[in-house]
Amino acid sequence: MSLLRLGPADAGEVLTLQRAAYVPEAMAHENIDLPPLTETFEQTKAALGDPACSTWGIRESGRLVASVRIVVDGGAGLVGRLIVAPDRQGHGLGSSLLLAAEDAAPPSVTVFRLFTGERSAGPLRMYRKLGYVETHRTPEKHYELVHFEKPRVRTGGPVR
């Protein structure tokens, strides 16, 4: 797997992939108003151009099949929009991409934080498997958001 840095020029592809990846989440949580589904092209482009936000992706035969954003906030890396194309889910792309993005985060990041919906069975399993620990839950409409945290592990090796 090769980790690619994404930027504003990739906004259209990222937004298309994001919408495809989050429709099943919206259905599971009975909430079509999830922020990844209501985000506009201009908002996506701005996020991908924000110096505090690193966006990484995986391409297969030129097609963007996975992406993740990490926003640096002090010593925390706030992981968001981890997405994998629906036809490529379950093949380890999300895990590989997240681990590679963690390794590529700036040295100032000492902890990673993220959240997902309580009905997101696949992501919940993956985050726990990768060493993320649930810290708390917050109410969101008629379900809860599950918040996770993971201390940074310095591998000293090359980006996977």
PDB file of C-alpha atoms in Angstrom:
ATOM      1  CA  MET A   1       0.000   0.000   0.000  1.00  0.00           C
ATOM      2  CA  SER A   2       1.304   3.428  -0.822  1.00  0.00           C
ATOM      3  CA  LEU A   3       0.145   6.361   1.231  1.00  0.00           C
ATOM      4  CA  LEU A   4      -0.709   9.426  -0.837  1.00  0.00           C
ATOM      5  CA  ARG A   5      -1.094  12.967   0.453  1.00  0.00           C
ATOM      6  CA  LEU A   6      -4.352  14.482  -0.804  1.00  0.00           C
ATOM      7  CA  GLY A   7      -5.097  18.156  -1.292  1.00  0.00           C
ATOM      8  CA  PRO A   8      -7.736  20.583  -2.575  1.00  0.00           C
ATOM      9  CA  ALA A   9      -7.439  19.243  -6.144  1.00  0.00           C
ATOM     10  CA  ASP A  10      -8.740  15.885  -4.833  1.00  0.00           C
ATOM     11  CA  ALA A  11     -11.839  17.402  -3.184  1.00  0.00           C
ATOM     12  CA  GLY A  12     -14.338  16.118  -5.776  1.00  0.00           C
ATOM     13  CA  GLU A  13     -13.094  12.539  -5.529  1.00  0.00           C
ATOM     14  CA  VAL A  14     -12.917  12.677  -1.739  1.00  0.00           C
ATOM     15  CA  LEU A  15     -16.455  14.044  -1.466  1.00  0.00           C
ATOM     16  CA  THR A  16     -17.818  11.394  -3.860  1.00  0.00           C
ATOM     17  CA  LEU A  17     -16.089   8.610  -1.917  1.00  0.00           C
ATOM     18  CA  GLN A  18     -17.216  10.123   1.389  1.00  0.00           C
ATOM     19  CA  ARG A  19     -20.859  10.139   0.357  1.00  0.00           C
ATOM     20  CA  ALA A  20     -20.719   6.559  -0.914  1.00  0.00           C
ATOM     21  CA  ALA A  21     -19.024   5.372   2.278  1.00  0.00           C
ATOM     22  CA  TYR A  22     -21.354   7.168   4.689  1.00  0.00           C
ATOM     23  CA  VAL A  23     -24.730   6.203   3.192  1.00  0.00           C
ATOM     24  CA  PRO A  24     -24.681   2.809   4.995  1.00  0.00           C
ATOM     25  CA  GLU A  25     -23.774   4.624   8.249  1.00  0.00           C
ATOM     26  CA  ALA A  26     -26.682   7.015   7.757  1.00  0.00           C
ATOM     27  CA  MET A  27     -29.032   4.082   7.211  1.00  0.00           C
ATOM     28  CA  ALA A  28     -27.722   2.218  10.281  1.00  0.00           C
ATOM     29  CA  HIS A  29     -28.177   5.306  12.452  1.00  0.00           C
ATOM     30  CA  GLU A  30     -31.412   6.431  10.796  1.00  0.00           C
ATOM     31  CA  ASN A  31     -29.867   9.868  10.255  1.00  0.00           C
ATOM     32  CA  ILE A  32     -29.363  11.174   6.724  1.00  0.00           C
ATOM     33  CA  ASP A  33     -28.005  14.449   8.143  1.00  0.00           C
ATOM     34  CA  LEU A  34     -24.594  13.080   9.113  1.00  0.00           C
ATOM     35  CA  PRO A  35     -21.960  15.821   8.621  1.00  0.00           C
ATOM     36  CA  PRO A  36     -20.000  13.773   6.032  1.00  0.00           C
ATOM     37  CA  LEU A  37     -23.181  13.624   3.922  1.00  0.00           C
ATOM     38  CA  THR A  38     -24.057  17.294   4.266  1.00  0.00           C
ATOM     39  CA  GLU A  39     -20.530  18.619   3.745  1.00  0.00           C
ATOM     40  CA  THR A  40     -20.302  20.689   0.555  1.00  0.00           C
ATOM     41  CA  PHE A  41     -17.633  20.601  -2.129  1.00  0.00           C
ATOM     42  CA  GLU A  42     -16.305  23.963  -0.919  1.00  0.00           C
ATOM     43  CA  GLN A  43     -16.100  22.697   2.683  1.00  0.00           C
ATOM     44  CA  THR A  44     -14.258  19.570   1.558  1.00  0.00           C
ATOM     45  CA  LYS A  45     -11.867  21.629  -0.554  1.00  0.00           C
ATOM     46  CA  ALA A  46     -11.215  23.981   2.377  1.00  0.00           C
ATOM     47  CA  ALA A  47     -10.563  21.063   4.760  1.00  0.00           C
ATOM     48  CA  LEU A  48      -8.106  19.497   2.308  1.00  0.00           C
ATOM     49  CA  GLY A  49      -6.303  22.852   2.038  1.00  0.00           C
ATOM     50  CA  ASP A  50      -6.191  23.567   5.776  1.00  0.00           C
ATOM     51  CA  PRO A  51      -2.551  23.471   6.991  1.00  0.00           C
ATOM     52  CA  ALA A  52      -3.689  21.915  10.303  1.00  0.00           C
ATOM     53  CA  CYS A  53      -5.354  19.038   8.416  1.00  0.00           C
ATOM     54  CA  SER A  54      -3.416  16.218   6.760  1.00  0.00           C
ATOM     55  CA  THR A  55      -5.472  14.151   4.357  1.00  0.00           C
ATOM     56  CA  TRP A  56      -4.185  10.801   3.167  1.00  0.00           C
ATOM     57  CA  GLY A  57      -5.547   8.353   0.649  1.00  0.00           C
ATOM     58  CA  ILE A  58      -5.086   5.078  -1.187  1.00  0.00           C
ATOM     59  CA  ARG A  59      -5.534   4.701  -4.924  1.00  0.00           C
ATOM     60  CA  GLU A  60      -5.977   1.448  -6.806  1.00  0.00           C
ATOM     61  CA  SER A  61      -5.519   1.648 -10.574  1.00  0.00           C
ATOM     62  CA  GLY A  62      -5.906   5.425 -10.293  1.00  0.00           C
ATOM     63  CA  ARG A  63      -9.188   5.224  -8.356  1.00  0.00           C
ATOM     64  CA  LEU A  64      -9.381   6.761  -4.878  1.00  0.00           C
ATOM     65  CA  VAL A  65     -10.615   3.906  -2.664  1.00  0.00           C
ATOM     66  CA  ALA A  66      -9.826   5.161   0.847  1.00  0.00           C
ATOM     67  CA  SER A  67      -9.126   8.413   2.649  1.00  0.00           C
ATOM     68  CA  VAL A  68      -8.601   9.774   6.158  1.00  0.00           C
ATOM     69  CA  ARG A  69      -8.058  13.205   7.696  1.00  0.00           C
ATOM     70  CA  ILE A  70      -6.035  14.052  10.786  1.00  0.00           C
ATOM     71  CA  VAL A  71      -6.367  17.541  12.249  1.00  0.00           C
ATOM     72  CA  VAL A  72      -3.628  18.558  14.675  1.00  0.00           C
ATOM     73  CA  ASP A  73      -5.005  20.251  17.790  1.00  0.00           C
ATOM     74  CA  GLY A  74      -2.165  20.817  20.245  1.00  0.00           C
ATOM     75  CA  GLY A  75      -0.769  17.385  21.049  1.00  0.00           C
ATOM     76  CA  ALA A  76      -3.837  15.574  19.716  1.00  0.00           C
ATOM     77  CA  GLY A  77      -4.394  14.175  16.260  1.00  0.00           C
ATOM     78  CA  LEU A  78      -8.138  14.309  15.628  1.00  0.00           C
ATOM     79  CA  VAL A  79      -8.932  11.507  13.191  1.00  0.00           C
ATOM     80  CA  GLY A  80     -11.929  12.073  10.959  1.00  0.00           C
ATOM     81  CA  ARG A  81     -13.576  11.011   7.743  1.00  0.00           C
ATOM     82  CA  LEU A  82     -11.914   7.582   7.607  1.00  0.00           C
ATOM     83  CA  ILE A  83     -13.641   6.269   4.507  1.00  0.00           C
ATOM     84  CA  VAL A  84     -13.317   3.230   2.270  1.00  0.00           C
ATOM     85  CA  ALA A  85     -15.209   2.609  -0.953  1.00  0.00           C
ATOM     86  CA  PRO A  86     -18.131   0.261  -0.228  1.00  0.00           C
ATOM     87  CA  ASP A  87     -16.837  -2.372  -2.672  1.00  0.00           C
ATOM     88  CA  ARG A  88     -13.400  -2.363  -0.960  1.00  0.00           C
ATOM     89  CA  GLN A  89     -14.541  -2.508   2.673  1.00  0.00           C
ATOM     90  CA  GLY A  90     -13.458  -5.521   4.696  1.00  0.00           C
ATOM     91  CA  HIS A  91     -10.094  -5.882   2.936  1.00  0.00           C
ATOM     92  CA  GLY A  92      -7.923  -4.094   5.528  1.00  0.00           C
ATOM     93  CA  LEU A  93      -7.637  -0.780   3.659  1.00  0.00           C
ATOM     94  CA  GLY A  94      -9.101   1.265   6.513  1.00  0.00           C
ATOM     95  CA  SER A  95      -6.772  -0.275   9.095  1.00  0.00           C
ATOM     96  CA  SER A  96      -3.704   0.059   6.887  1.00  0.00           C
ATOM     97  CA  LEU A  97      -4.522   3.642   5.987  1.00  0.00           C
ATOM     98  CA  LEU A  98      -5.183   4.676   9.586  1.00  0.00           C
ATOM     99  CA  LEU A  99      -1.931   3.134  10.841  1.00  0.00           C
ATOM    100  CA  ALA A 100       0.061   4.760   8.028  1.00  0.00           C
ATOM    101  CA  ALA A 101      -1.570   8.141   8.682  1.00  0.00           C
ATOM    102  CA  GLU A 102      -0.773   7.824  12.405  1.00  0.00           C
ATOM    103  CA  ASP A 103       2.881   7.180  11.526  1.00  0.00           C
ATOM    104  CA  ALA A 104       2.901  10.183   9.160  1.00  0.00           C
ATOM    105  CA  ALA A 105       1.344  12.588  11.686  1.00  0.00           C
ATOM    106  CA  PRO A 106       3.573  15.424  12.906  1.00  0.00           C
ATOM    107  CA  PRO A 107       5.906  14.544  15.809  1.00  0.00           C
ATOM    108  CA  SER A 108       3.978  16.910  18.107  1.00  0.00           C
ATOM    109  CA  VAL A 109       1.009  14.502  18.108  1.00  0.00           C
ATOM    110  CA  THR A 110       1.097  12.338  21.248  1.00  0.00           C
ATOM    111  CA  VAL A 111      -2.469  11.009  21.211  1.00  0.00           C
ATOM    112  CA  PHE A 112      -5.062  10.204  18.552  1.00  0.00           C
ATOM    113  CA  ARG A 113      -8.779  10.767  19.114  1.00  0.00           C
ATOM    114  CA  LEU A 114     -11.798   9.814  17.039  1.00  0.00           C
ATOM    115  CA  PHE A 115     -15.479   8.956  17.306  1.00  0.00           C
ATOM    116  CA  THR A 116     -18.054   6.895  15.476  1.00  0.00           C
ATOM    117  CA  GLY A 117     -21.705   6.009  15.852  1.00  0.00           C
ATOM    118  CA  GLU A 118     -22.686   3.227  18.227  1.00  0.00           C
ATOM    119  CA  ARG A 119     -24.228   1.230  15.350  1.00  0.00           C
ATOM    120  CA  SER A 120     -21.040   1.273  13.250  1.00  0.00           C
ATOM    121  CA  ALA A 121     -20.114  -2.351  13.952  1.00  0.00           C
ATOM    122  CA  GLY A 122     -17.175  -2.591  11.532  1.00  0.00           C
ATOM    123  CA  PRO A 123     -15.460   0.636  12.584  1.00  0.00           C
ATOM    124  CA  LEU A 124     -16.020  -0.119  16.286  1.00  0.00           C
ATOM    125  CA  ARG A 125     -14.269  -3.499  15.874  1.00  0.00           C
ATOM    126  CA  MET A 126     -11.452  -1.986  13.822  1.00  0.00           C
ATOM    127  CA  TYR A 127     -10.719   0.855  16.250  1.00  0.00           C
ATOM    128  CA  ARG A 128     -10.563  -1.521  19.209  1.00  0.00           C
ATOM    129  CA  LYS A 129      -8.339  -3.926  17.251  1.00  0.00           C
ATOM    130  CA  LEU A 130      -5.947  -1.046  16.460  1.00  0.00           C
ATOM    131  CA  GLY A 131      -5.571  -0.115  20.140  1.00  0.00           C
ATOM    132  CA  TYR A 132      -8.154   2.637  20.480  1.00  0.00           C
ATOM    133  CA  VAL A 133      -9.887   2.681  23.872  1.00  0.00           C
ATOM    134  CA  GLU A 134     -13.391   4.008  24.436  1.00  0.00           C
ATOM    135  CA  THR A 135     -13.291   7.113  26.619  1.00  0.00           C
ATOM    136  CA  HIS A 136     -16.926   8.219  26.695  1.00  0.00           C
ATOM    137  CA  ARG A 137     -20.185   8.483  24.781  1.00  0.00           C
ATOM    138  CA  THR A 138     -22.243  11.498  23.826  1.00  0.00           C
ATOM    139  CA  PRO A 139     -25.883  11.596  22.769  1.00  0.00           C
ATOM    140  CA  GLU A 140     -26.672  12.330  19.113  1.00  0.00           C
ATOM    141  CA  LYS A 141     -30.338  12.305  18.061  1.00  0.00           C
ATOM    142  CA  HIS A 142     -31.544   8.755  18.931  1.00  0.00           C
ATOM    143  CA  TYR A 143     -28.139   7.061  19.226  1.00  0.00           C
ATOM    144  CA  GLU A 144     -24.767   7.713  20.834  1.00  0.00           C
ATOM    145  CA  LEU A 145     -21.376   8.696  19.490  1.00  0.00           C
ATOM    146  CA  VAL A 146     -18.592   6.493  20.845  1.00  0.00           C
ATOM    147  CA  HIS A 147     -15.365   8.427  21.500  1.00  0.00           C
ATOM    148  CA  PHE A 148     -11.970   6.703  21.406  1.00  0.00           C
ATOM    149  CA  GLU A 149      -8.389   7.600  22.234  1.00  0.00           C
ATOM    150  CA  LYS A 150      -5.028   5.978  21.534  1.00  0.00           C
ATOM    151  CA  PRO A 151      -1.592   7.104  22.700  1.00  0.00           C
ATOM    152  CA  ARG A 152       0.900   7.504  19.885  1.00  0.00           C
ATOM    153  CA  VAL A 153       3.234   4.573  19.455  1.00  0.00           C
ATOM    154  CA  ARG A 154       6.533   5.601  17.927  1.00  0.00           C
ATOM    155  CA  THR A 155       7.666   2.907  15.535  1.00  0.00           C
ATOM    156  CA  GLY A 156      10.781   4.670  14.296  1.00  0.00           C
ATOM    157  CA  GLY A 157      10.289   2.882  11.008  1.00  0.00           C
ATOM    158  CA  PRO A 158       9.249   4.027   7.581  1.00  0.00           C
ATOM    159  CA  VAL A 159       5.687   4.915   6.709  1.00  0.00           C
ATOM    160  CA  ARG A 160       3.805   1.716   5.945  1.00  0.00           C
TER     161      ARG A 160
END
